[in-house]
Amino acid sequence: MLKKLWNTIALLFIFSFCMTLSANDTLQTYFPATPDSFWVYEDQDGTELKRIAIEGEEIAGEIYPAFSYEPELEDWAKYNCFMYPSLYNITDEGIKLVVGEEIKKSVKARLKKETDTVVKMVLADNSDEIKLDSEIDVKGQENFLLLPKEIVENEEWDANKVVTKIKLTFSDLNNPTPEEMTFNFTIIETGIVVGKETVKVPAGTYENCLKVQYKTDTTLSTIPAYEVDDTEPAGETVTTLWFAPNVGIVKFHQKRNYTFLEIIPEDELQIPSDPKDITFELKKYEIKTGDKGSDAIKSENKNKVENEQLKKEQTVKDAAKSHNYFPNTLNSFWIYEDQDGNELTRNAIEGEEIAGEIYPAFSYEPELEDFSKFTSFMHPSLYNISDKGIKLVVSEELKKYVKARLKNEMDYFIDKNRELMTENEKDHFDIEVDFDIEVQTQDNLLLLSNTTVINEEWDVNEVEAKIKITVSDKNQQRPQEERSFNFTIIESGNVIGKETVIVSAGTFQECLKVVYKTETSFSTTPDIGEAGYDEIDPPGETVTTLWFAPNVGIVKFHQKRKYTFLEIIPDDAGFPIPPDPKDITFELKKYEIKTTEPAIDEQGN
């Protein structure tokens, strides 16, 4: 029953996005938003939707035109970003709709309805014996490019990208050990101007309407690996908009399939018919003349912006520049103890001069010999204080660390694959497997930002790693093959608050708690398609938490990390994948921060 269920639940996901239109003043005639203007649309069921242009909002010094809606949307599964944008912005790229949060709510709402439908059908006759749960996670860009600055007929542009993960957990009461299947979707929507048309709707007849078509394209991987028939592909969305000059959207049509339900075989469960097409046609409108102007809007929003900024500044005011959270007086030292009871001593030593600037420096006892155990936060050799914050100079050490870890994983992978060769293969082939690892990283890691505030992320570092594998047969019975695995790892930091921390060195109050997370994207050259490797959640994800005590520095460190290359190997690869690396901790055991005193001359001054 369980195996049959997993074979049944295979999913392709696509959600309707939004994109297309221009950013300069001339092209903005296709998307006017003078305050107090309104547009009334009627959908395929005769229900009206009224969009009203309201007072804009100021974000980071820029004015974003805004809209309100009557009636307000209650069912997020019915949302589409073309007809319900709340804010938009005009940039050098074009018109961008600010709909990131709304898209996340909509995707989750639609997928929840579909997964609930499957769960109910599966459990209908087995509710006392089995349990099936679903979990949905959505990540996407904040802005969606409605129209590019340069519009060329029949020339596509990338409008947006959304990544979604659906995790299904199944348990049988007769065998309660739960099993999981995860579906990872990357959805890219493109826009294309297909021409100009005359459009007739209840509000009138409009000539020279810009006709724009948006299509989604979705790639899917599953964990464990599962082949899905994606010939259509399932969940594809095709949206067509007609923009009239100086009016805006006069007609909307969208055709979409189910996502989760689309891939369920018809002979397994009774799947409802595809969602009906959605249309909106302009019924009446009024475009106001004149504009309150950006200066007026800025003045109205000034107090609001200032109050929000004051709230943000409750956290860390120039944390990096103050140096309080990372002292380095010469001859100071910090002794840490790790999870295995091993001690690490960091000593503040004489700094180095680089390009005319003095960089404070550290030495360590014992010296690090195995770079696979390196951590940027606990083993920095140099750092610098700039107008951006505290930057750790760890690029060379980080390259060695990434190479060392990946080499250990590759050695294990190759050894296990050799063990899988049959005796017949060993008799006929003399296989040789080589690999080469390249790593590129930024020169500096931004430990703390000068503008650090609670719950506001900043970019910490970026690493690119490439593993090139070459497989050759010395007997020349098989052609040589090459494949590259490319990883891009982006790390971000986030101050989540202040805490009291108790470690061997004592109790430290008002400690700054900072969480650093990596996000990894993965690709292969050439594309392996359905060869069996899956994009995980994500490969090699690392979560590091640091506690900084004022005038002391790091008092506690915790890091949870996964493998990178081995993480993408399917569970059914034929050999055991080792458990995730164990967590790493460091706690301050003893320290001494030296004080700097002015020199005394012979006269005692």
PDB file of N, CA, C and O in Angstrom, residues 77 121 140 200 292 295 422 458 492 534 564:
ATOM      1  N   ALA A  77      -6.272  31.578  -2.508  1.00  0.00           N
ATOM      2  CA  ALA A  77      -6.148  30.653  -3.633  1.00  0.00           C
ATOM      3  C   ALA A  77      -6.651  31.290  -4.927  1.00  0.00           C
ATOM      4  O   ALA A  77      -6.334  30.834  -6.023  1.00  0.00           O
ATOM      5  N   MET A 121      -8.996  11.841  -0.107  1.00  0.00           N
ATOM      6  CA  MET A 121      -9.289  10.688  -0.962  1.00  0.00           C
ATOM      7  C   MET A 121      -8.496   9.466  -0.534  1.00  0.00           C
ATOM      8  O   MET A 121      -9.017   8.345  -0.521  1.00  0.00           O
ATOM      9  N   GLY A 140      10.545  33.224  -2.951  1.00  0.00           N
ATOM     10  CA  GLY A 140      10.458  33.913  -4.227  1.00  0.00           C
ATOM     11  C   GLY A 140      11.060  35.292  -4.154  1.00  0.00           C
ATOM     12  O   GLY A 140      11.419  35.795  -3.085  1.00  0.00           O
ATOM     13  N   LYS A 200     -12.523  44.931 -27.488  1.00  0.00           N
ATOM     14  CA  LYS A 200     -13.843  45.422 -27.126  1.00  0.00           C
ATOM     15  C   LYS A 200     -14.267  44.784 -25.816  1.00  0.00           C
ATOM     16  O   LYS A 200     -14.329  43.555 -25.694  1.00  0.00           O
ATOM     17  N   LYS A 292      -0.312  64.354  -6.984  1.00  0.00           N
ATOM     18  CA  LYS A 292       0.070  65.004  -5.726  1.00  0.00           C
ATOM     19  C   LYS A 292       1.570  65.261  -5.687  1.00  0.00           C
ATOM     20  O   LYS A 292       2.035  66.116  -4.963  1.00  0.00           O
ATOM     21  N   ASP A 295       7.054  64.882  -3.783  1.00  0.00           N
ATOM     22  CA  ASP A 295       7.419  65.683  -2.613  1.00  0.00           C
ATOM     23  C   ASP A 295       6.291  65.695  -1.589  1.00  0.00           C
ATOM     24  O   ASP A 295       6.523  65.601  -0.384  1.00  0.00           O
ATOM     25  N   THR A 422      30.509  -4.785 -10.364  1.00  0.00           N
ATOM     26  CA  THR A 422      30.430  -6.243 -10.352  1.00  0.00           C
ATOM     27  C   THR A 422      31.772  -6.835 -10.762  1.00  0.00           C
ATOM     28  O   THR A 422      32.624  -6.164 -11.349  1.00  0.00           O
ATOM     29  N   TRP A 458      21.648  40.749   6.325  1.00  0.00           N
ATOM     30  CA  TRP A 458      22.671  41.347   5.464  1.00  0.00           C
ATOM     31  C   TRP A 458      23.476  40.225   4.817  1.00  0.00           C
ATOM     32  O   TRP A 458      23.541  39.097   5.325  1.00  0.00           O
ATOM     33  N   SER A 492      23.993  34.624   4.728  1.00  0.00           N
ATOM     34  CA  SER A 492      23.425  35.867   5.233  1.00  0.00           C
ATOM     35  C   SER A 492      23.442  35.844   6.754  1.00  0.00           C
ATOM     36  O   SER A 492      23.465  34.781   7.375  1.00  0.00           O
ATOM     37  N   ASP A 534      19.272  14.938  -7.113  1.00  0.00           N
ATOM     38  CA  ASP A 534      18.170  15.845  -6.814  1.00  0.00           C
ATOM     39  C   ASP A 534      18.669  17.064  -6.077  1.00  0.00           C
ATOM     40  O   ASP A 534      19.573  16.978  -5.262  1.00  0.00           O
ATOM     41  N   THR A 564      27.797  18.569   1.387  1.00  0.00           N
ATOM     42  CA  THR A 564      27.491  19.352   0.186  1.00  0.00           C
ATOM     43  C   THR A 564      27.240  18.414  -0.980  1.00  0.00           C
ATOM     44  O   THR A 564      26.108  18.224  -1.409  1.00  0.00           O
TER      45      THR A 564
END
